[in-house]
Tab-separated table of C-alpha atoms and ligand atoms in Angstrom:
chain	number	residue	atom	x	y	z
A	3	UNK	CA	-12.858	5.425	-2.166
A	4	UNK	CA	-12.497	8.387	-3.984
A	5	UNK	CA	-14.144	11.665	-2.509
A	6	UNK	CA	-13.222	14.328	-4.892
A	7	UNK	CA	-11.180	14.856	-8.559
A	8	UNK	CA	-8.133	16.309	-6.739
A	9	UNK	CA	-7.599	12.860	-4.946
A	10	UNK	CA	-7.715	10.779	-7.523
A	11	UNK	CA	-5.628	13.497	-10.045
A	12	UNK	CA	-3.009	13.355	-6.946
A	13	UNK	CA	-3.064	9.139	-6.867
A	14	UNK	CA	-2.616	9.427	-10.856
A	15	UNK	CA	0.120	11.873	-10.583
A	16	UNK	CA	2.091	9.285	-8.841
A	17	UNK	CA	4.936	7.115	-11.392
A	18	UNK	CA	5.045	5.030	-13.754
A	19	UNK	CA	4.382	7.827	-16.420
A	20	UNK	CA	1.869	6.194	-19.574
A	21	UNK	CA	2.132	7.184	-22.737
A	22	UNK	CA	-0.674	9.464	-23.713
A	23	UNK	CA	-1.315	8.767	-27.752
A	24	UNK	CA	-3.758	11.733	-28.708
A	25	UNK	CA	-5.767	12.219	-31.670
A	26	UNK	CA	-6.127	15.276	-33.804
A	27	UNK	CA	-4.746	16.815	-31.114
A	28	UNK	CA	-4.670	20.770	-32.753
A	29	UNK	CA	-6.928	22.406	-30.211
A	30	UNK	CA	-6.292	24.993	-27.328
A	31	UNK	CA	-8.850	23.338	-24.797
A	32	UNK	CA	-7.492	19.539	-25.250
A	33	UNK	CA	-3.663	20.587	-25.282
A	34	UNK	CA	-4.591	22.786	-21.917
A	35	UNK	CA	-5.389	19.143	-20.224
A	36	UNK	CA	-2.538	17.249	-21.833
A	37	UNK	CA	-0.192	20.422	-20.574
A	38	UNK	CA	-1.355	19.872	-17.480
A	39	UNK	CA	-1.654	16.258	-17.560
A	40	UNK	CA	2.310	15.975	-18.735
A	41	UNK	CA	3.208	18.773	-15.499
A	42	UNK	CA	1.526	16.758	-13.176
A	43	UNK	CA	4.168	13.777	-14.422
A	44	UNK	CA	0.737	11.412	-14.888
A	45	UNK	CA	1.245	10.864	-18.889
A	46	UNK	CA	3.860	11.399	-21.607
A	47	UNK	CA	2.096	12.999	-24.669
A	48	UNK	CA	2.532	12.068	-28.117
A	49	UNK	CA	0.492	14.342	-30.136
A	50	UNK	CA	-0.741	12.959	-34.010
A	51	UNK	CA	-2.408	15.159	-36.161
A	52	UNK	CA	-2.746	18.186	-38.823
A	53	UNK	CA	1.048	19.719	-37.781
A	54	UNK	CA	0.074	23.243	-38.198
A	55	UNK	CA	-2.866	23.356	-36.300
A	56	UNK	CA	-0.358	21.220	-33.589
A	57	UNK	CA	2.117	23.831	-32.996
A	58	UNK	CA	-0.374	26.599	-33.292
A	59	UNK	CA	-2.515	25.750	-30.449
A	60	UNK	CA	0.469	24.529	-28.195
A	61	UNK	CA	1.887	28.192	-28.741
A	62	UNK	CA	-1.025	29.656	-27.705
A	63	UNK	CA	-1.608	27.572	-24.452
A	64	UNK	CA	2.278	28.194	-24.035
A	65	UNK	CA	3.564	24.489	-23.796
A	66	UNK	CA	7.097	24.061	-24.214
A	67	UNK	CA	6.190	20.719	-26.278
A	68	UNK	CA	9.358	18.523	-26.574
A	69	UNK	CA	7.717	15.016	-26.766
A	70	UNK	CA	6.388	13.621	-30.501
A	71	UNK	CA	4.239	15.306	-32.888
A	72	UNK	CA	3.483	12.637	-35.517
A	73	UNK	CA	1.788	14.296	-38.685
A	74	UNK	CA	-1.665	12.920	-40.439
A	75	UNK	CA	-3.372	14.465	-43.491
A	76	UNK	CA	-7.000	13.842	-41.938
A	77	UNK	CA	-8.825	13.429	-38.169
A	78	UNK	CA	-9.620	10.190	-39.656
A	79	UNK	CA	-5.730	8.788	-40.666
A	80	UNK	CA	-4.921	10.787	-36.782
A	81	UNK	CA	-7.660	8.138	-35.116
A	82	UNK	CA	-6.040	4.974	-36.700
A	83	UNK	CA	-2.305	6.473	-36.525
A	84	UNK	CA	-3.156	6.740	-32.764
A	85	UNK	CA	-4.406	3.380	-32.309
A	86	UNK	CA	-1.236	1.843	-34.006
A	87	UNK	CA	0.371	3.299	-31.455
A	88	UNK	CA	-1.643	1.310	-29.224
A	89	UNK	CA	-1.419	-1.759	-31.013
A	90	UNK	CA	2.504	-1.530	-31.401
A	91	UNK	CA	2.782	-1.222	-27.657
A	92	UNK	CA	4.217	2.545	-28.193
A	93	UNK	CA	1.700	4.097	-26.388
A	94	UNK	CA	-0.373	3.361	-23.592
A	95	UNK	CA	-3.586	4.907	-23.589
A	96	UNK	CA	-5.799	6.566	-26.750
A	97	UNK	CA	-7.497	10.153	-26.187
A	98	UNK	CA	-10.237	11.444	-28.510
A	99	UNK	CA	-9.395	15.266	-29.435
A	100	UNK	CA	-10.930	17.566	-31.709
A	101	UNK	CA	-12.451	14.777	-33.736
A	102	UNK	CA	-15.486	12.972	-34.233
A	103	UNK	CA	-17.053	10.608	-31.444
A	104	UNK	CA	-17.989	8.184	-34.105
A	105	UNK	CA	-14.350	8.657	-35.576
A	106	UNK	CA	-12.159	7.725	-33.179
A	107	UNK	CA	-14.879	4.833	-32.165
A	108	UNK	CA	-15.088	3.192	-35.431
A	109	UNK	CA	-10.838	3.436	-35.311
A	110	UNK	CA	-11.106	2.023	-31.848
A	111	UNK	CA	-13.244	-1.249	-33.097
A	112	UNK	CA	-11.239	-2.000	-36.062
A	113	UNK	CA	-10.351	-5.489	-36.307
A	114	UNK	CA	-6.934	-4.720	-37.486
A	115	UNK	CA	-5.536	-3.383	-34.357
A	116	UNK	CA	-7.347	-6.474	-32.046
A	117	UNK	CA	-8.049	-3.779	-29.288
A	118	UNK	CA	-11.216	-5.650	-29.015
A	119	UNK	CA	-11.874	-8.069	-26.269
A	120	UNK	CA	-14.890	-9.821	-26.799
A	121	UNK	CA	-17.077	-7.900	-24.737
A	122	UNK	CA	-19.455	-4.694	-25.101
A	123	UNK	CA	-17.630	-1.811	-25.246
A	124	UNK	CA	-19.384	1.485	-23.527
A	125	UNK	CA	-18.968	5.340	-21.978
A	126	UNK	CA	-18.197	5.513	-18.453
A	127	UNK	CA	-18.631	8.418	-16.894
A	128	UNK	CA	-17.905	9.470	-13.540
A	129	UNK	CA	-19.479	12.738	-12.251
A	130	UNK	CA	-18.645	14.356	-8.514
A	131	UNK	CA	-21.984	14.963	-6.622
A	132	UNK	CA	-20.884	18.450	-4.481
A	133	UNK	CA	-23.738	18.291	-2.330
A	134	UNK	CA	-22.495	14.520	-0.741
A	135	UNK	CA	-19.335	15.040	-1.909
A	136	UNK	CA	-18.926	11.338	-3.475
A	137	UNK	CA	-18.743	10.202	-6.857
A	138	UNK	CA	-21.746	8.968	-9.166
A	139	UNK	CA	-21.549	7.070	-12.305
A	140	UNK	CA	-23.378	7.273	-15.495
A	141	UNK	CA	-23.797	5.282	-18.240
A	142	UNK	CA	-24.247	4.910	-21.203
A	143	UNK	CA	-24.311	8.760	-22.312
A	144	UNK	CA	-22.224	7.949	-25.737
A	145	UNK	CA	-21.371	4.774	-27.244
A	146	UNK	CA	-24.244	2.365	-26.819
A	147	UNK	CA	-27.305	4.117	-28.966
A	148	UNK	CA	-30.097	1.484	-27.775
A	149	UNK	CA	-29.157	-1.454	-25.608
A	150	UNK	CA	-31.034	-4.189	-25.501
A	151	UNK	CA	-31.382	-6.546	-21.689
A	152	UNK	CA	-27.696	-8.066	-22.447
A	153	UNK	CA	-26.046	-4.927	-23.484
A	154	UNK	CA	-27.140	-3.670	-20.374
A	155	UNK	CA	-25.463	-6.515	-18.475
A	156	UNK	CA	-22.365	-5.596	-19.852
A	157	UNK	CA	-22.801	-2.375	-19.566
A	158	UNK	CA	-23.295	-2.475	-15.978
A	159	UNK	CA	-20.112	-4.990	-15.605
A	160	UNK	CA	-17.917	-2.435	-17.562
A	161	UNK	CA	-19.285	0.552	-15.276
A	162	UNK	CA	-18.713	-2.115	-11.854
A	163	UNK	CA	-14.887	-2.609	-12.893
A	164	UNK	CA	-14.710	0.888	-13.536
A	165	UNK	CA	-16.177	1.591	-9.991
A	166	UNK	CA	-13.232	-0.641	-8.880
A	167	UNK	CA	-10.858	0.816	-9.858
A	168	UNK	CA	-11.753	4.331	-8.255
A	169	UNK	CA	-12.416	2.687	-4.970
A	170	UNK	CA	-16.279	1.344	-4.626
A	171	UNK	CA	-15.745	-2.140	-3.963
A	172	UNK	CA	-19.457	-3.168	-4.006
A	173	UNK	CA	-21.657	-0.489	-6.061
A	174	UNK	CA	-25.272	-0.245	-5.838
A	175	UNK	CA	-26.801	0.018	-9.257
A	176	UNK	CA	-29.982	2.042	-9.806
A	177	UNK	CA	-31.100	1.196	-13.564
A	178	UNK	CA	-33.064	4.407	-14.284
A	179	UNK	CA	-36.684	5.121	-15.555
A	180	UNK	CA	-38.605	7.811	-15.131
A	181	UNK	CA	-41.166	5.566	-12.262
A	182	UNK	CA	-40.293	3.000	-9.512
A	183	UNK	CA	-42.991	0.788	-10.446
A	184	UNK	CA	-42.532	-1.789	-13.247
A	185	UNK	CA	-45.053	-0.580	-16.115
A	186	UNK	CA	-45.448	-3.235	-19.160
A	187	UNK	CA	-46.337	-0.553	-21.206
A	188	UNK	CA	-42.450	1.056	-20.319
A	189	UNK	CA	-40.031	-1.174	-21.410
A	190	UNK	CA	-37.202	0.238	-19.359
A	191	UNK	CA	-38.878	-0.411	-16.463
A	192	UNK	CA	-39.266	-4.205	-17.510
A	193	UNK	CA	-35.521	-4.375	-18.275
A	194	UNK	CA	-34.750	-2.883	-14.988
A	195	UNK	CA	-37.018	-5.449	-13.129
A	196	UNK	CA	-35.132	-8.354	-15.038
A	197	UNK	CA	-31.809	-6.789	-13.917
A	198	UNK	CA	-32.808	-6.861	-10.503
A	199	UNK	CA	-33.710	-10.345	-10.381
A	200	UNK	CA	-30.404	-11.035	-12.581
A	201	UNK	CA	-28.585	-9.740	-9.851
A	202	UNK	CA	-30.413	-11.289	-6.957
A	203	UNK	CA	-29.821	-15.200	-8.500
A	204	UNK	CA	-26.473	-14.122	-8.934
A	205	UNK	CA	-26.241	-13.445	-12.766
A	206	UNK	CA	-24.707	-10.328	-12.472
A	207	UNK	CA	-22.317	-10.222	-9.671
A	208	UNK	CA	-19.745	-7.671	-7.734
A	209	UNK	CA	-22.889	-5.360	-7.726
A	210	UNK	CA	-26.322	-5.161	-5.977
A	211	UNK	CA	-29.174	-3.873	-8.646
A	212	UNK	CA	-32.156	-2.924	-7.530
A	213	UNK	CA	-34.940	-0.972	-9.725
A	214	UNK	CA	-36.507	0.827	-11.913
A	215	UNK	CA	-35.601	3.628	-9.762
A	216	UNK	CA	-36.450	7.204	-11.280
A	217	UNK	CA	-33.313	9.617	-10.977
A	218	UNK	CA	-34.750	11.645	-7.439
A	219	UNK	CA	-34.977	8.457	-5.445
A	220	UNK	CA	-31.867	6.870	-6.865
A	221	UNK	CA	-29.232	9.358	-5.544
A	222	UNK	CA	-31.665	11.250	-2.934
A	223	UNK	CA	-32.312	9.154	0.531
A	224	UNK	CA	-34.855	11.578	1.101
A	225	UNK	CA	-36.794	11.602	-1.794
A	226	UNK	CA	-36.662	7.928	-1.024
A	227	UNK	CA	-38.177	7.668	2.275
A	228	UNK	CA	-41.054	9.801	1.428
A	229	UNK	CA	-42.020	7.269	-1.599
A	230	UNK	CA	-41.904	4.535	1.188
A	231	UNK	CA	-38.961	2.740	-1.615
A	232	UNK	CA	-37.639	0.219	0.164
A	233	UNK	CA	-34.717	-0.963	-1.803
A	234	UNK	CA	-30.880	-1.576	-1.064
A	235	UNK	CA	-29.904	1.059	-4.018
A	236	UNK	CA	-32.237	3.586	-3.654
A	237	UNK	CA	-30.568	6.872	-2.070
A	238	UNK	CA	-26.872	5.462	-2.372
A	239	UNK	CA	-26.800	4.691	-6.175
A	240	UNK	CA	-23.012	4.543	-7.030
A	241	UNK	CA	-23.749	3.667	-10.676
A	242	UNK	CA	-26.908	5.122	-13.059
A	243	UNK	CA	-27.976	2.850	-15.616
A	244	UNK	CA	-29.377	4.610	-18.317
A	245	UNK	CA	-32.089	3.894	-20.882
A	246	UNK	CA	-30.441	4.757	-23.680
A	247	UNK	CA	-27.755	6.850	-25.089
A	248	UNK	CA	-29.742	10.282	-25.647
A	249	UNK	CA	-30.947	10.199	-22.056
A	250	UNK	CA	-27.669	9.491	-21.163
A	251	UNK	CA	-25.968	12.275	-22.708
A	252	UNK	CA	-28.605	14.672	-21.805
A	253	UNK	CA	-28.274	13.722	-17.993
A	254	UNK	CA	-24.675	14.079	-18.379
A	255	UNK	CA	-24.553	17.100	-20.103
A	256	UNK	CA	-26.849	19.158	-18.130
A	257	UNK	CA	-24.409	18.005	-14.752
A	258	UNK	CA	-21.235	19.540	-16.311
A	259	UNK	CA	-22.342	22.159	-18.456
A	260	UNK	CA	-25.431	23.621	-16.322
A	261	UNK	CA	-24.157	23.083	-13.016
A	262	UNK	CA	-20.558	22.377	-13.609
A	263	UNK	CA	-20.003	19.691	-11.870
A	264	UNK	CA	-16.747	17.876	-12.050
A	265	UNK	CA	-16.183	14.660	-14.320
A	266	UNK	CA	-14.367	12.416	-16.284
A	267	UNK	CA	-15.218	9.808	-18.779
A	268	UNK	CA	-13.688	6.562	-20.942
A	269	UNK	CA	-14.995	4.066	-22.852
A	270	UNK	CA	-14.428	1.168	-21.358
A	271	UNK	CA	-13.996	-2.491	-22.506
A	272	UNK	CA	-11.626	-2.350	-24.860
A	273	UNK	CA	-7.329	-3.226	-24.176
A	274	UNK	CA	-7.216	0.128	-23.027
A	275	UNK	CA	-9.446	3.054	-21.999
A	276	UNK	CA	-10.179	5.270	-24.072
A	277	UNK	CA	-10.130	8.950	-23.044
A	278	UNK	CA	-13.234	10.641	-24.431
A	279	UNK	CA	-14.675	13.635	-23.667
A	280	UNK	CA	-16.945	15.810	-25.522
A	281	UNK	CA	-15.405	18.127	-27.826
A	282	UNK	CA	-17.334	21.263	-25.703
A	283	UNK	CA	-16.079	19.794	-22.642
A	284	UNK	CA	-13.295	22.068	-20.776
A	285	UNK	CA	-10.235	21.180	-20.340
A	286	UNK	CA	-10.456	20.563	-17.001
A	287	UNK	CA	-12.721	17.582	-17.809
A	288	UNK	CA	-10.793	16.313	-20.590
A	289	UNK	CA	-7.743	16.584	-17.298
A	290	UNK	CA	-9.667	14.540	-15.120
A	291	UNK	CA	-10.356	12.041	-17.663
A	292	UNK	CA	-6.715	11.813	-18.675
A	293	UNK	CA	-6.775	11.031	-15.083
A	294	UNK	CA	-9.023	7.983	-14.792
A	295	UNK	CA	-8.187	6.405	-17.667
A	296	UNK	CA	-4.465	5.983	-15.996
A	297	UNK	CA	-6.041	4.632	-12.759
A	298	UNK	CA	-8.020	2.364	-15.057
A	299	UNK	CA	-4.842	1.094	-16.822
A	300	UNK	CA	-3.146	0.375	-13.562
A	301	UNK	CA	-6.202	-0.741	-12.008
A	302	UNK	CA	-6.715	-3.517	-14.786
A	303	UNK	CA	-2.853	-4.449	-15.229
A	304	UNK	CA	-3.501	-5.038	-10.953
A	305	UNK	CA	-6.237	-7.623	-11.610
A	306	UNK	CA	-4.214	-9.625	-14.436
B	418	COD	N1	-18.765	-2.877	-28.345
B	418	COD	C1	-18.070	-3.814	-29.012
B	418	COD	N2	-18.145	-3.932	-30.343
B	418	COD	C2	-18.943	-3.091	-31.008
B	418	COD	C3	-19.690	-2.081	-30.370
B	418	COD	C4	-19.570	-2.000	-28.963
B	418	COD	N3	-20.232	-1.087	-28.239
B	418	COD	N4	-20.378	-1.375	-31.303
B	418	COD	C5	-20.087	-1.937	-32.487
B	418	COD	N5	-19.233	-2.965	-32.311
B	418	COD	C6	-18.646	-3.857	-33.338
B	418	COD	C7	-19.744	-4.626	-34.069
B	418	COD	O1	-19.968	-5.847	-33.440
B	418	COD	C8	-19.116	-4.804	-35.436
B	418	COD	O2	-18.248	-5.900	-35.451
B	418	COD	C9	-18.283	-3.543	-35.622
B	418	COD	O3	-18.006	-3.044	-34.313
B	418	COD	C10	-19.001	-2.501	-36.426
B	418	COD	O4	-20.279	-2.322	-35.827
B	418	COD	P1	-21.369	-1.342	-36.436
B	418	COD	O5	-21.671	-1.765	-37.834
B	418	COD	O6	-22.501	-1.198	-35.491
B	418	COD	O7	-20.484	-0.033	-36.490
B	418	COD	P2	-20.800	1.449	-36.703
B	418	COD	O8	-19.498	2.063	-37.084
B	418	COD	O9	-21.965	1.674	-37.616
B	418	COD	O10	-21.243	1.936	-35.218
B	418	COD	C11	-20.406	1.897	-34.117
B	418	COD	C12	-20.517	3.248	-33.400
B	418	COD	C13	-19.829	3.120	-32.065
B	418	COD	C14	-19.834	4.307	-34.241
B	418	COD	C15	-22.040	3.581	-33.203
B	418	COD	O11	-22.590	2.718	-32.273
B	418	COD	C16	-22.294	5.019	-32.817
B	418	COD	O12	-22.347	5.896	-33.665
B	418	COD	N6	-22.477	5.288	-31.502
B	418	COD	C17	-22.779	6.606	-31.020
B	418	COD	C18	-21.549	7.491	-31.006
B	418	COD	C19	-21.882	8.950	-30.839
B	418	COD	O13	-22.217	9.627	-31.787
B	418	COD	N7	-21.841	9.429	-29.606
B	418	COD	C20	-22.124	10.784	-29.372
B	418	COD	C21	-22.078	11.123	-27.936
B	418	COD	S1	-20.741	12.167	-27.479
């Protein structure tokens, strides 16, 4: 398992080199991480988008560019130019840049370039807890705005092959609410109990789930014990199920740009992960999340 960015930056760094397809790619913060990304020998850029603003920001984050700059007329034509690429088999992994979530989503769904599998597509996100010094994951901060029971399934499936692929092998999944006891008049907390019991017969497997947990005595073994919780998750949550997207998000958000913590996220579910970061984020996130989505790629050609 993974116990901090710079170990799993180091196993991406290692060869083949993927091909890095990124969208509207003009901007000094997301051409930073795809400089560093291309140093670090862990992706070959292409870079599609408005030319100008291309060569511009590349100048001014000094990257000696030689790779492909493939010009669009609008963020929008850059998200479906990039997942052509994709679709063509020139490129192996999508990356969101200064463009709209939505954008690049709606590109990523449609029909026409059959990246879709079949199965709920969702943010991952992967955030390093400095005071254990492990990783935690959240989801779903971004794509999912209100998932019912089965989107939650497959959201926690996407976020357990995701935890794969960075080393947990079984995680423990805390589906959040903001009390540990199940509450008919909070419907989270009802989802959370059916969850459980989902995973105890068996109907949602590679993972143990156990809640609703609230956020303290999901990740802290202390705040645990003094709530008397006995539970198999609570404490040592690997994955955070979220309610919904906005407390997602907010959760998120408030780890990386309050307390900066470290972290990386894709949307998972798809062919390929897609590398999605916030358009705020730094470009040490954006890095890091470069980063995962390679370990994802290898991680699912491995299981095929
Ligand atoms: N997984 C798989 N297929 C999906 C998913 C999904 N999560 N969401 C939609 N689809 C499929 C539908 O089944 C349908 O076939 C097609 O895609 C279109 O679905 P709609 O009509 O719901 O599509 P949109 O374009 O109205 O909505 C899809 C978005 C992903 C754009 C929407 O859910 C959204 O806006 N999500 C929030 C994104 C956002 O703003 N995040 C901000 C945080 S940074």
């Amino acid at each position: 398992m993974f116990k901090n960015v710079a170990e799993f930056i180091e196993k991406a760094s290692n060869p083949p080199v993927l091909k890095l397809a990124v969208a509207a790619a003009g901007d000094e913060e997301v051409l930073e991480s795809v400089k560093k990304a291309d140093e670090l020998g862990i992706v070959e850029p292409v870079l599609v988008g408005n030319k100008g603003k291309i060569e511009e920001a590349l100048e001014k984050v000094e990257y000696d560019f030689n790779g492909k700059v493939i010009a669009t007329s609008s963020k929008r034509e850059s998200a479906h130019k990039v997942m052509q690429l994709i679709a063509e088999g020139k490129a192996d992994i999508p990356m969101k840049g200064l463009i709209s979530t939505k954008t690049i989503l709606r590109a990523l769904l449609d029909e026409s370039y059959a990246l879709r599998t079949g199965r709920l597509l969702s943010l991952v996100t992967i955030v390093h807890l400095k005071k254990d010094n492990r990783f935690i994951i959240i989801t779903d901060g971004g794509m999912n705005i209100a998932p019912d029971l089965e989107d939650k399934v497959q959201i926690i499936n996407n976020a357990v092959e995701l935890a794969r692929a960075i080393g947990i092998k079984k995680p423990r999944v805390a589906p959040l609410a903001a009390v540990e006891k199940v509450n008919p008049k909070m419907p989270d907390t009802m989802d959370a109990a059916i969850l459980s019991k989902m995973s105890d017969r068996g109907q949602i497997s590679g993972a143990i789930v156990d809640g609703p947990l609230a956020l303290d005595n999901a990740i802290s073994k202390e705040a645990a014990e003094r709530k008397g919780i006995d539970s198999p998750v609570a404490g040592q949550a690997d994955i955070l199920l979220v309610p919904d997207i906005e407390a997602g998000n907010i959760l998120y958000k408030s780890m990386v740009f309050y307390f900066e913590m470290e972290a990386a996220s894709v949307i998972y579910g798809a062919k390929v992960p897609l590398v999605i970061t916030s358009r705020a984020d730094r470009a040490r996130v954006k890095l890091n999340s470069i980063a995962l989505a390679k370990l994802v790629v290898q991680g699912l050609k491995n299981n095929n």
